[in-house]
PDB file of C-alpha atoms in Angstrom:
ATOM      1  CA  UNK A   1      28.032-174.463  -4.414  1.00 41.00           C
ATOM      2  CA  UNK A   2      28.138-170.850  -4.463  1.00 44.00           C
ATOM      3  CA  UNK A   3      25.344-168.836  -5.688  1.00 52.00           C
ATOM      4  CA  UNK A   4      25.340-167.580  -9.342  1.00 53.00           C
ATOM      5  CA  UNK A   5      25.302-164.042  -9.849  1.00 55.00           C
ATOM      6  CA  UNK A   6      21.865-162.673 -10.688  1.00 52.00           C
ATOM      7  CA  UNK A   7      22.935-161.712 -14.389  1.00 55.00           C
ATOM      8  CA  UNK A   8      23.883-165.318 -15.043  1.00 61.00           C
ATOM      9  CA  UNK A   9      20.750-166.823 -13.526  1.00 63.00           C
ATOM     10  CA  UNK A  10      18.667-168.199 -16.288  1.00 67.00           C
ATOM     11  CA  UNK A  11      14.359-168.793 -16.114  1.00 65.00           C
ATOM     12  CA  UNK A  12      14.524-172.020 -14.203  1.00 72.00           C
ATOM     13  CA  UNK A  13      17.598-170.969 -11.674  1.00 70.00           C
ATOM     14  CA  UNK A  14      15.370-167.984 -10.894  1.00 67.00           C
ATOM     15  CA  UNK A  15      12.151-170.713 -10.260  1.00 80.00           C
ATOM     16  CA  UNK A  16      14.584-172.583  -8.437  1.00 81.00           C
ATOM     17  CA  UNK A  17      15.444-169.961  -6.043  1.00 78.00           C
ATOM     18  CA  UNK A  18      11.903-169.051  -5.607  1.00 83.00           C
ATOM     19  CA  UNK A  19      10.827-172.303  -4.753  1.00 87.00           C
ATOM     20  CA  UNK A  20      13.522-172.587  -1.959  1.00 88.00           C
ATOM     21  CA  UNK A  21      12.227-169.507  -0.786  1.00 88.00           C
ATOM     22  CA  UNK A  22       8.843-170.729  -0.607  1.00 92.00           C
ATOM     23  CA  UNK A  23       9.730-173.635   1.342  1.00 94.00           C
ATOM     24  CA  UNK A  24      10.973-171.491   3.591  1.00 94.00           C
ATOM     25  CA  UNK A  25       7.939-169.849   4.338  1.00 94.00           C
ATOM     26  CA  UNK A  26       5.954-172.729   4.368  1.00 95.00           C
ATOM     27  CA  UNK A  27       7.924-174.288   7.181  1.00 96.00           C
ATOM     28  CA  UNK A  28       8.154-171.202   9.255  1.00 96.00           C
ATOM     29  CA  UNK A  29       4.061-170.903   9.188  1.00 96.00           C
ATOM     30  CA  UNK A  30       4.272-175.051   9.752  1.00 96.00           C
ATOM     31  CA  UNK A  31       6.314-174.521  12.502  1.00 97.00           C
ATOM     32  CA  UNK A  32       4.344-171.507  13.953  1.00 96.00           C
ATOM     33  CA  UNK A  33       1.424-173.130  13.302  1.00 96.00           C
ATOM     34  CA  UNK A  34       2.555-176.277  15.262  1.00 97.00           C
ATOM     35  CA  UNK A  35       3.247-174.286  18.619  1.00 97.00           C
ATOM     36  CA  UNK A  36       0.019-172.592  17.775  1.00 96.00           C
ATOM     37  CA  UNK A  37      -1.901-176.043  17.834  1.00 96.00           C
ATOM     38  CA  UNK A  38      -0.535-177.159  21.048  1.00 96.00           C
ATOM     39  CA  UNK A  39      -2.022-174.037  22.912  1.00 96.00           C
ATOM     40  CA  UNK A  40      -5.704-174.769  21.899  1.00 94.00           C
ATOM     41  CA  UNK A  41      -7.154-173.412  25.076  1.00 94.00           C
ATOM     42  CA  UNK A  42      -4.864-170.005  24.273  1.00 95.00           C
ATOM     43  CA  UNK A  43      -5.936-170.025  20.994  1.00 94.00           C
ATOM     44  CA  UNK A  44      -9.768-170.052  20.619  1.00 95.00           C
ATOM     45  CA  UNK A  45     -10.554-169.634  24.425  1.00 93.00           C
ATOM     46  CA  UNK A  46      -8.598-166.561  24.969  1.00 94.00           C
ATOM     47  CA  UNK A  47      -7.961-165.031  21.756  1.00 94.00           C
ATOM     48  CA  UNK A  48     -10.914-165.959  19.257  1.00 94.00           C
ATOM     49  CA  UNK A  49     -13.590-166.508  21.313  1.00 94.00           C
ATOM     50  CA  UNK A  50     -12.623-163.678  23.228  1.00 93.00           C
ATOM     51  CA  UNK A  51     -15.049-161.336  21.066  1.00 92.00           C
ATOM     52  CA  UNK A  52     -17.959-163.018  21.503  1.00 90.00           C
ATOM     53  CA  UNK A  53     -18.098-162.283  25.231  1.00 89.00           C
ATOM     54  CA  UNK A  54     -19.755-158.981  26.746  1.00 87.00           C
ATOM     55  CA  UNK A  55     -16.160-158.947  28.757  1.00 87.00           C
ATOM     56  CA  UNK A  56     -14.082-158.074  25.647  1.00 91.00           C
ATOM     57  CA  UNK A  57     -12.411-155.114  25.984  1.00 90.00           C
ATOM     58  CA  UNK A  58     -14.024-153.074  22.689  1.00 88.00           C
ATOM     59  CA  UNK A  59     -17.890-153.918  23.980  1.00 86.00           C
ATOM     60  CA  UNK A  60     -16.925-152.388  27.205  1.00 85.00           C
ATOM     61  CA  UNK A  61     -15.620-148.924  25.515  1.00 86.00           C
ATOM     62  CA  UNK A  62     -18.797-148.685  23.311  1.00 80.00           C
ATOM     63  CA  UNK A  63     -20.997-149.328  26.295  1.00 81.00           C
ATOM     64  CA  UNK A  64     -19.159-146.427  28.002  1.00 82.00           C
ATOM     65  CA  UNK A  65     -19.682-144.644  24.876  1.00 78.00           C
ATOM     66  CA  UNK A  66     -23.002-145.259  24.782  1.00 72.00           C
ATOM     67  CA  UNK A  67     -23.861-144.333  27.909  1.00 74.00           C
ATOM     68  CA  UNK A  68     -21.768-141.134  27.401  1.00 73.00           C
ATOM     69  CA  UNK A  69     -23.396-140.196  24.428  1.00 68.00           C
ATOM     70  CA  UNK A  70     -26.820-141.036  25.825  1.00 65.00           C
ATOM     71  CA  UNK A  71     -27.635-143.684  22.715  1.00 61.00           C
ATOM     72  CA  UNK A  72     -30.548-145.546  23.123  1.00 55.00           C
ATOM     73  CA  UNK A  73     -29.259-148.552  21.666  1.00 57.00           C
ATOM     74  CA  UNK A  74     -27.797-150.236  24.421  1.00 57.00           C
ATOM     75  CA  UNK A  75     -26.274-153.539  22.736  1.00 65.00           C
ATOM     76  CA  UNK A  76     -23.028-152.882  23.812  1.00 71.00           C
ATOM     77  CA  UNK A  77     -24.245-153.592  27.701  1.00 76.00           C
ATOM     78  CA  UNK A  78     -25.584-156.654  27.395  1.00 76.00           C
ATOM     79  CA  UNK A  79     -24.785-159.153  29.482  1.00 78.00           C
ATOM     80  CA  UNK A  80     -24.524-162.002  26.795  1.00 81.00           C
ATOM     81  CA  UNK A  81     -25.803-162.234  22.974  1.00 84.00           C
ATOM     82  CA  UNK A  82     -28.064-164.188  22.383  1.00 83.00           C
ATOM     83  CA  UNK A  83     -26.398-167.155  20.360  1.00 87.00           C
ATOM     84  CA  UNK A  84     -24.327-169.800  21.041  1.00 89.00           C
ATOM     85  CA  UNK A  85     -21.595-171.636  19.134  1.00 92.00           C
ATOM     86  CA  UNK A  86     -22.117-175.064  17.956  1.00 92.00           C
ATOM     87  CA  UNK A  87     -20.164-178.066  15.911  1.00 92.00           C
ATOM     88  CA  UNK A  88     -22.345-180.010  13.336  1.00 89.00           C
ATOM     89  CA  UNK A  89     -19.581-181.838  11.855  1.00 90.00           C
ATOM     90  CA  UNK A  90     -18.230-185.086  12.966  1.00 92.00           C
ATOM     91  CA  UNK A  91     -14.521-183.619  12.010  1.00 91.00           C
ATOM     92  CA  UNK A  92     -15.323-180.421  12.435  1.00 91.00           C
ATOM     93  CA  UNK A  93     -13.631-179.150  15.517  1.00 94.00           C
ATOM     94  CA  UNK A  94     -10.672-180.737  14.373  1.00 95.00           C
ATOM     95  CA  UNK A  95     -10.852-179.373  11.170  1.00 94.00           C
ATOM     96  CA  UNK A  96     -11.387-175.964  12.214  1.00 95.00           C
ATOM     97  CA  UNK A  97      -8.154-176.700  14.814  1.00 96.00           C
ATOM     98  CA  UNK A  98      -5.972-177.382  11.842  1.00 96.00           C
ATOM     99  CA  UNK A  99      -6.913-174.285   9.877  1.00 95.00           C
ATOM    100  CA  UNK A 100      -7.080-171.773  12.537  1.00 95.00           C
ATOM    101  CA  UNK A 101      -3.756-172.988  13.412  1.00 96.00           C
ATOM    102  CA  UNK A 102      -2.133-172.590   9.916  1.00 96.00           C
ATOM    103  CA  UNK A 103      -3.209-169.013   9.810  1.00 95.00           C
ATOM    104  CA  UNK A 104      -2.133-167.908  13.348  1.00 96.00           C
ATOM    105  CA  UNK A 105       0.888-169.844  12.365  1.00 96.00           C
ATOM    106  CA  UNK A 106       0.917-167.303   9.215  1.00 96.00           C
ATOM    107  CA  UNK A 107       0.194-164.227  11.219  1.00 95.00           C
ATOM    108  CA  UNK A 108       2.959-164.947  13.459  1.00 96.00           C
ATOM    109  CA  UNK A 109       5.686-165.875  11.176  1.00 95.00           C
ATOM    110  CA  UNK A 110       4.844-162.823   8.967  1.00 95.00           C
ATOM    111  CA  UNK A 111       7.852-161.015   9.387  1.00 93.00           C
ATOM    112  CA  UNK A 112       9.633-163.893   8.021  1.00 93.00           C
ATOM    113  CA  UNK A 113       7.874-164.145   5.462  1.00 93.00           C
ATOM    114  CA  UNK A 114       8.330-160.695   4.472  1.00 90.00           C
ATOM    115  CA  UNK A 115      12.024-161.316   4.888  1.00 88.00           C
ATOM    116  CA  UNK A 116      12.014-164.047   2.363  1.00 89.00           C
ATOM    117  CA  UNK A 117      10.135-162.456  -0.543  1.00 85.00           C
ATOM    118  CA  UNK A 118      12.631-159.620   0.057  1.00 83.00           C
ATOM    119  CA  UNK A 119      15.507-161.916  -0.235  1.00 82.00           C
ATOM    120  CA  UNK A 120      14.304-162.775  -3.468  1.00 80.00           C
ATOM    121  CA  UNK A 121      13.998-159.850  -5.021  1.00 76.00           C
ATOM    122  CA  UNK A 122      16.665-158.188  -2.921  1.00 70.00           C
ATOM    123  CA  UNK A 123      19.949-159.608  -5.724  1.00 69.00           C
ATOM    124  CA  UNK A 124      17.555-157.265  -8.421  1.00 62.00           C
ATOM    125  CA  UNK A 125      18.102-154.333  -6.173  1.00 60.00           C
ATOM    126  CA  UNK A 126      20.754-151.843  -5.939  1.00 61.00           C
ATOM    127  CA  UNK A 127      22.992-151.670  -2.622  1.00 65.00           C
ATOM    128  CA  UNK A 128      21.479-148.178  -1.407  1.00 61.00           C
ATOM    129  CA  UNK A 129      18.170-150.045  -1.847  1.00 60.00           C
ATOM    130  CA  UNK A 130      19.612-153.474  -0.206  1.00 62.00           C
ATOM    131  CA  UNK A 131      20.740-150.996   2.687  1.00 64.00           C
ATOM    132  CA  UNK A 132      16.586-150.043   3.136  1.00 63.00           C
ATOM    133  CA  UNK A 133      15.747-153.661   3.392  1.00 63.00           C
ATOM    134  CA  UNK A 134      15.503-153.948   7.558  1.00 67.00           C
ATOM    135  CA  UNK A 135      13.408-150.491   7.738  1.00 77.00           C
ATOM    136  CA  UNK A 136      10.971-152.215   4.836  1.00 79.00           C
ATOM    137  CA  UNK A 137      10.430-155.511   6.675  1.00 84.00           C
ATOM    138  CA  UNK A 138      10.028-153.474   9.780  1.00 88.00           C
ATOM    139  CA  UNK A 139       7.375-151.195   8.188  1.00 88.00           C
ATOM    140  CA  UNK A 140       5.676-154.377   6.605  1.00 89.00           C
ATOM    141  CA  UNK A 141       5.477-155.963   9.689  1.00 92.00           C
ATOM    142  CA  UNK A 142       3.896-152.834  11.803  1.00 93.00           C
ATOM    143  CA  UNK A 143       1.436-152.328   9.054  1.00 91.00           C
ATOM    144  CA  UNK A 144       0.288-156.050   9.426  1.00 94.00           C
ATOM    145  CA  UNK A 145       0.157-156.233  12.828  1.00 95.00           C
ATOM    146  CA  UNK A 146      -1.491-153.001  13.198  1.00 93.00           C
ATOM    147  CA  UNK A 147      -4.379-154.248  10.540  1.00 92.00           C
ATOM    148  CA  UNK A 148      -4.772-157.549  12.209  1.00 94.00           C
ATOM    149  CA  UNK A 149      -5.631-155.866  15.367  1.00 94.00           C
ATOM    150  CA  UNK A 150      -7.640-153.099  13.819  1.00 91.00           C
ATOM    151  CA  UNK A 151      -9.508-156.466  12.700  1.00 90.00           C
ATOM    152  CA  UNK A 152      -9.726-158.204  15.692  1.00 94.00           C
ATOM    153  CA  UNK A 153     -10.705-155.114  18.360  1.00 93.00           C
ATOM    154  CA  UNK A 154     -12.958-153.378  15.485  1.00 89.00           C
ATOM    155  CA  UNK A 155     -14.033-155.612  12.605  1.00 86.00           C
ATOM    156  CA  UNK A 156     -14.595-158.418  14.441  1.00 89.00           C
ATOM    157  CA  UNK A 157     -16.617-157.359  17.488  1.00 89.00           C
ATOM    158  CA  UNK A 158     -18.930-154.836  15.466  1.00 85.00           C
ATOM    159  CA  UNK A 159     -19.652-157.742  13.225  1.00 85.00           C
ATOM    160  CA  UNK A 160     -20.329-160.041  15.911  1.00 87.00           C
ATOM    161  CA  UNK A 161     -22.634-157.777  18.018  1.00 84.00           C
ATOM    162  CA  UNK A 162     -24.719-157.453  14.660  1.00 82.00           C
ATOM    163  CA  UNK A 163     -24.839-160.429  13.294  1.00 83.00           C
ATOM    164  CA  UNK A 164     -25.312-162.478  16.367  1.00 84.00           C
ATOM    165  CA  UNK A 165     -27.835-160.178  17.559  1.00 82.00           C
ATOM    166  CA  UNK A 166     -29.667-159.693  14.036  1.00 80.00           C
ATOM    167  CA  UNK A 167     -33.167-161.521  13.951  1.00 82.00           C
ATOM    168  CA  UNK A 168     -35.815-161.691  11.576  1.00 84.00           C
ATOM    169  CA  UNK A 169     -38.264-163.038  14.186  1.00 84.00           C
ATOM    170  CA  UNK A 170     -38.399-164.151  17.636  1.00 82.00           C
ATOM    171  CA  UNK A 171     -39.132-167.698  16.572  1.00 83.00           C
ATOM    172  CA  UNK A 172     -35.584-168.419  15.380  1.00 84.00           C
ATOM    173  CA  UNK A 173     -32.854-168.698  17.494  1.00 85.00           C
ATOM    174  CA  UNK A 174     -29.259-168.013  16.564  1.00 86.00           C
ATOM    175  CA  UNK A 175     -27.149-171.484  16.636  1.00 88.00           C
ATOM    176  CA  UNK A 176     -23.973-170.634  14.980  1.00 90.00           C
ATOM    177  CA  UNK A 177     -21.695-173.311  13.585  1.00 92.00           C
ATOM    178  CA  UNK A 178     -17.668-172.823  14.656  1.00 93.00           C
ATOM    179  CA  UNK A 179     -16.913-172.627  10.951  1.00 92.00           C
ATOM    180  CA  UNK A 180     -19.096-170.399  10.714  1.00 90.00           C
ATOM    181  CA  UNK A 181     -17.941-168.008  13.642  1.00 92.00           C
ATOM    182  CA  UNK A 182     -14.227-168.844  13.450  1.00 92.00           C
ATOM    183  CA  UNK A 183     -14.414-167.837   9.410  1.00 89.00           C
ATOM    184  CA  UNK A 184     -15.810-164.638  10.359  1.00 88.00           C
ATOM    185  CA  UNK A 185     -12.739-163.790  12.660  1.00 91.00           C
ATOM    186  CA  UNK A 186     -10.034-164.843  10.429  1.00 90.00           C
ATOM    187  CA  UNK A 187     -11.288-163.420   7.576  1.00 86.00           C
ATOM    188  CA  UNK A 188     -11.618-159.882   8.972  1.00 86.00           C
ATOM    189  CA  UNK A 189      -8.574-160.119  10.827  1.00 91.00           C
ATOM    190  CA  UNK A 190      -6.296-161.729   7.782  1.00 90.00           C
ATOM    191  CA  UNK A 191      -8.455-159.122   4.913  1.00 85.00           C
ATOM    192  CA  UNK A 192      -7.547-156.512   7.632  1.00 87.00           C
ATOM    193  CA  UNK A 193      -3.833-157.187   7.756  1.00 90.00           C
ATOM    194  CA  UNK A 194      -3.861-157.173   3.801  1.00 87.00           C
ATOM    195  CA  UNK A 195      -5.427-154.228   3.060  1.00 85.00           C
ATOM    196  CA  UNK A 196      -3.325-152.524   5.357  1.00 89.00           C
ATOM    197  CA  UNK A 197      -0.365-153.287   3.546  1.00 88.00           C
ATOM    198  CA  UNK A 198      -1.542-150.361   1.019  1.00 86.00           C
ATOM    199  CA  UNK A 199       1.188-148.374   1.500  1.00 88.00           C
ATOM    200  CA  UNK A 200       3.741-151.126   0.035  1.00 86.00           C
ATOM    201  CA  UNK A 201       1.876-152.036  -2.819  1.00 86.00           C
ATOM    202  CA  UNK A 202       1.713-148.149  -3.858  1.00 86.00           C
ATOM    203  CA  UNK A 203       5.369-147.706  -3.379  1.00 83.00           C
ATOM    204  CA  UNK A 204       6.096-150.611  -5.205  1.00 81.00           C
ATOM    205  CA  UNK A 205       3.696-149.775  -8.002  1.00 83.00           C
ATOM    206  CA  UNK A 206       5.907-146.289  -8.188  1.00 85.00           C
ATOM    207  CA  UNK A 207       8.996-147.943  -8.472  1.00 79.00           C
ATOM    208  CA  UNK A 208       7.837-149.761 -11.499  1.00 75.00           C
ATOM    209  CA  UNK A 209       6.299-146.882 -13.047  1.00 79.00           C
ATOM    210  CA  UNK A 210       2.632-147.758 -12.943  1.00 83.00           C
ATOM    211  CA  UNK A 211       1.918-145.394 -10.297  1.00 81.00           C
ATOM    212  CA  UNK A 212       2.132-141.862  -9.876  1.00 84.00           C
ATOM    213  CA  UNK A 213       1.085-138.857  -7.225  1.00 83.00           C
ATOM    214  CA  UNK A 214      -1.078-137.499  -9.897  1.00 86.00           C
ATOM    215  CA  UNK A 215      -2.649-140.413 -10.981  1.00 83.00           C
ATOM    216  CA  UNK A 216      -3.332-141.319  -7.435  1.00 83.00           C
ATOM    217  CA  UNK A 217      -4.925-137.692  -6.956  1.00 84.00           C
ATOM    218  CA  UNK A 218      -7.103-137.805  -9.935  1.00 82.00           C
ATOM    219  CA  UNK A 219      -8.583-141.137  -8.783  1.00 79.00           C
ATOM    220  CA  UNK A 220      -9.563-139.967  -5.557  1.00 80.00           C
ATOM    221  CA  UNK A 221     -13.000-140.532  -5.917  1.00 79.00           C
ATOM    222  CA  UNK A 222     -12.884-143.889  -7.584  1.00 80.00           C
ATOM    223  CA  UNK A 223     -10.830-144.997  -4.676  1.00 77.00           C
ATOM    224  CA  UNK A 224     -13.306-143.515  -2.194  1.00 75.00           C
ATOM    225  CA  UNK A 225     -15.920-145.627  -3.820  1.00 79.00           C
ATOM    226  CA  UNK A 226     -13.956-148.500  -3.723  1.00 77.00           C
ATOM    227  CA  UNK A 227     -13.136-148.158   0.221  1.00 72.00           C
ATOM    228  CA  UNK A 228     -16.533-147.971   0.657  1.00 71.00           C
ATOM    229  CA  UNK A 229     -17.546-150.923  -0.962  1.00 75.00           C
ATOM    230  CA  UNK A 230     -14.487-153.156   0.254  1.00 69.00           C
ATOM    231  CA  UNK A 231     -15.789-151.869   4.134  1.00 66.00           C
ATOM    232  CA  UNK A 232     -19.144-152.551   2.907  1.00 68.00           C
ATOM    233  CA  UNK A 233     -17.670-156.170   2.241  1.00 66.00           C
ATOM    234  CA  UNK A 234     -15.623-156.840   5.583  1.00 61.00           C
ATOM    235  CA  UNK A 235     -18.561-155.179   8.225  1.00 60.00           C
ATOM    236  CA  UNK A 236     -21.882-155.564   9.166  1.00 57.00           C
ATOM    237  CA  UNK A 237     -24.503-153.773   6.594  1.00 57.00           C
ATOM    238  CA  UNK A 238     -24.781-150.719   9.108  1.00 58.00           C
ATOM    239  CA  UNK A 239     -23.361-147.269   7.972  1.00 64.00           C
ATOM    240  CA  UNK A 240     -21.774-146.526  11.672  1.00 60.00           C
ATOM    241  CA  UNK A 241     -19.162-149.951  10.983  1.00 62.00           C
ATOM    242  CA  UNK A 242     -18.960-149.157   7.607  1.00 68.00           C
ATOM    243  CA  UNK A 243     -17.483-145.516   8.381  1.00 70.00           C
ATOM    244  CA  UNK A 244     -15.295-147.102  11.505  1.00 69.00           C
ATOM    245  CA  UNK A 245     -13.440-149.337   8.916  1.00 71.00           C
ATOM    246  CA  UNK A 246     -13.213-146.570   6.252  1.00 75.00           C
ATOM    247  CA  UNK A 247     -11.776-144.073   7.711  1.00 78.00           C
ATOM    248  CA  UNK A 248      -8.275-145.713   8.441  1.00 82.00           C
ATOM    249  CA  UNK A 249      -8.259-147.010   4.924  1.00 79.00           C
ATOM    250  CA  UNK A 250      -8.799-143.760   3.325  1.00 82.00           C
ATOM    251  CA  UNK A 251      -5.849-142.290   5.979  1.00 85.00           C
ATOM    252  CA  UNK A 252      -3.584-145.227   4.404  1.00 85.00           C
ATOM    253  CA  UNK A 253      -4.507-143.882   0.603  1.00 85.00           C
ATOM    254  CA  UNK A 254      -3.781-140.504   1.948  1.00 86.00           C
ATOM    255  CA  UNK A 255      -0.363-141.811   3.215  1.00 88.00           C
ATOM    256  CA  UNK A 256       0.303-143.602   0.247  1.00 87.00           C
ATOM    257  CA  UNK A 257      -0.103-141.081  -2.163  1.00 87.00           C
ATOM    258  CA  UNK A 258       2.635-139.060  -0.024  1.00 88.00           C
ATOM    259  CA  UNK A 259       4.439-141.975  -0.165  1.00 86.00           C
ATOM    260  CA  UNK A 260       4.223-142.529  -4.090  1.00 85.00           C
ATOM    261  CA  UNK A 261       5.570-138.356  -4.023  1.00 87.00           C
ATOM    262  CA  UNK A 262       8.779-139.122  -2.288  1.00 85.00           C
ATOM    263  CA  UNK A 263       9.978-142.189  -4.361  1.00 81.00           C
ATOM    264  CA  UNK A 264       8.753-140.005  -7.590  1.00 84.00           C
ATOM    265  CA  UNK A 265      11.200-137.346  -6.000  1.00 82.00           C
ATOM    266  CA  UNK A 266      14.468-139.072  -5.721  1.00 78.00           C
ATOM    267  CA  UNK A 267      13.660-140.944  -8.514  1.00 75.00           C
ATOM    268  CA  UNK A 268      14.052-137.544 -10.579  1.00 77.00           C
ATOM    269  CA  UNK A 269      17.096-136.727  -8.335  1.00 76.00           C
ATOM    270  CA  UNK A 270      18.664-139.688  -9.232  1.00 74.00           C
ATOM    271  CA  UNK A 271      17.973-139.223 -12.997  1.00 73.00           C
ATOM    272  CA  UNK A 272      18.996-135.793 -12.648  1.00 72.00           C
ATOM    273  CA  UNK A 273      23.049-137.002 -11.160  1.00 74.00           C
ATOM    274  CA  UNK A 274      23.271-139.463 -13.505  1.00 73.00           C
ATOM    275  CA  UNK A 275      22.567-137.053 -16.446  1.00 68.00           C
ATOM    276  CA  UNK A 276      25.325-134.874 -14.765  1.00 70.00           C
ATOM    277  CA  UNK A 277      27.598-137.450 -14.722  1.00 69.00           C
ATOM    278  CA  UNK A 278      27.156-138.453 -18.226  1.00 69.00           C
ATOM    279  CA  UNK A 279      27.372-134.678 -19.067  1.00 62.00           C
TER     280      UNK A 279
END
């Protein structure tokens, strides 16, 4: 059956399509999440327990750095922290297998799922805007990606080295539980991904009018505060982290403000040809 045209679709043909299109996401993640399951020793030994070793890649720069800079907190050079990872659960490796699985599965079929939402709201569109649709999955996607690695390289190791090295007396020892550890990892790398969709939401927010440059601009401050807090949120209590993860966000808000400018722009343009026209 062909597909009605988007003026004749009523409430429930427009649920109906979105449901379709949320099965479609669900089995892409299922199916990424599958192939992700079947690599276990890929999955947690090389990718997140990676971080937790003195090997990893961003310990070794800031030991460098350190050494560099002549810092007397040498942390960075260890050769181990001082914690180890545990399981207290009878089902709780397998458990934690399932879960991590479903959001690599996620992270991986992103793109996809960008694709579908789009398709969605793509018949609402016009065809100059339809035309934009590759370069805005393409953007999504690289502004993902780019925050889940800014998560897992920066987020994730500064929060490890503190935390797993933080002690309020040499009588107790750090024994982590993997829910514990593995919840730490996806939930900077997955918060990371999100908030670095910022520049989407904005010019989405200016299409629909609820955004402008100005408005943006005057609320500066209020959104400095707000980075602040949300980095206070995803890092370590130390200010060094804090400003790390800040910076790029405040660099995105900068971006997105330009961004919000542009739509705002040939927005008035197109007002301003249709007015002619009418004219």
């Amino acid at each position: 059956m062909a597909k009605k045209d988007v003026n004749e679709m009523s409430f429930l043909d427009h649920l109906e399509d979105l449901r379709w299109h949320l099965i479609r996401i669900v089995t892409a993640v299922v199916i990424c999440g599958t192939v992700a399951f079947c690599f276990p020793s890929i999955l947690f030994d090389n990718i997140l327990f990676a971080p937790q070793k003195m090997t990893f890649p961003t310990y070794q720069w800031l030991c460098n750095m350190s050494q560099v800079f002549g810092m007397e907190d040498m942390s960075f050079c260890a050769d181990s922290f001082p914690f180890i990872i545990q399981n207290r659960e009878m089902a709780g490796q397998f458990s934690i297998h399932i879960w991590t699985s479903i959001y690599a599965g996620f992270i991986v079929a992103f793109p996809y799922v960008i694709y579908q939402l789009w398709k969605f709201i793509s018949p609402g569109l016009t065809s100059k805007e339809k035309k934009t649709s590759t370069g805005f999955i393409i953007i999504s996607s690289l502004l993902f990606f780019m925050g889940v690695l800014f998560g897992y390289y920066i987020i994730t190791p500064l929060s490890i080295n503190f935390l797993g090295t933080y002690s309020v007396s040499s009588d107790v020892s750090n024994e982590i539980d993997i829910s514990s550890y593995v919840g730490l990892v996806r939930a900077a790398v997955i918060a990371s991904g999100i908030i670095f969709e910022l520049p989407i939401l904005i010019y989405f927010l200016t299409k629909v009018g609820l955004v402008t440059p100005q408005f943006l601009r005057k609320y500066r401050k209020f959104a400095l505060v707000i980075v602040l807090i949300l980095s206070a949120i995803i890092t370590p209590p130390d200010i060094a982290s804090q400003i790390i993860v800040a910076i790029p966000v405040l660099v995105l808000y900068e971006v997105s403000i330009h961004i919000s400018r542009i739509v705002i722009k040939k927005d008035t343009k197109k007002q301003k040809k249709q007015v002619r026209k009418t004219s």
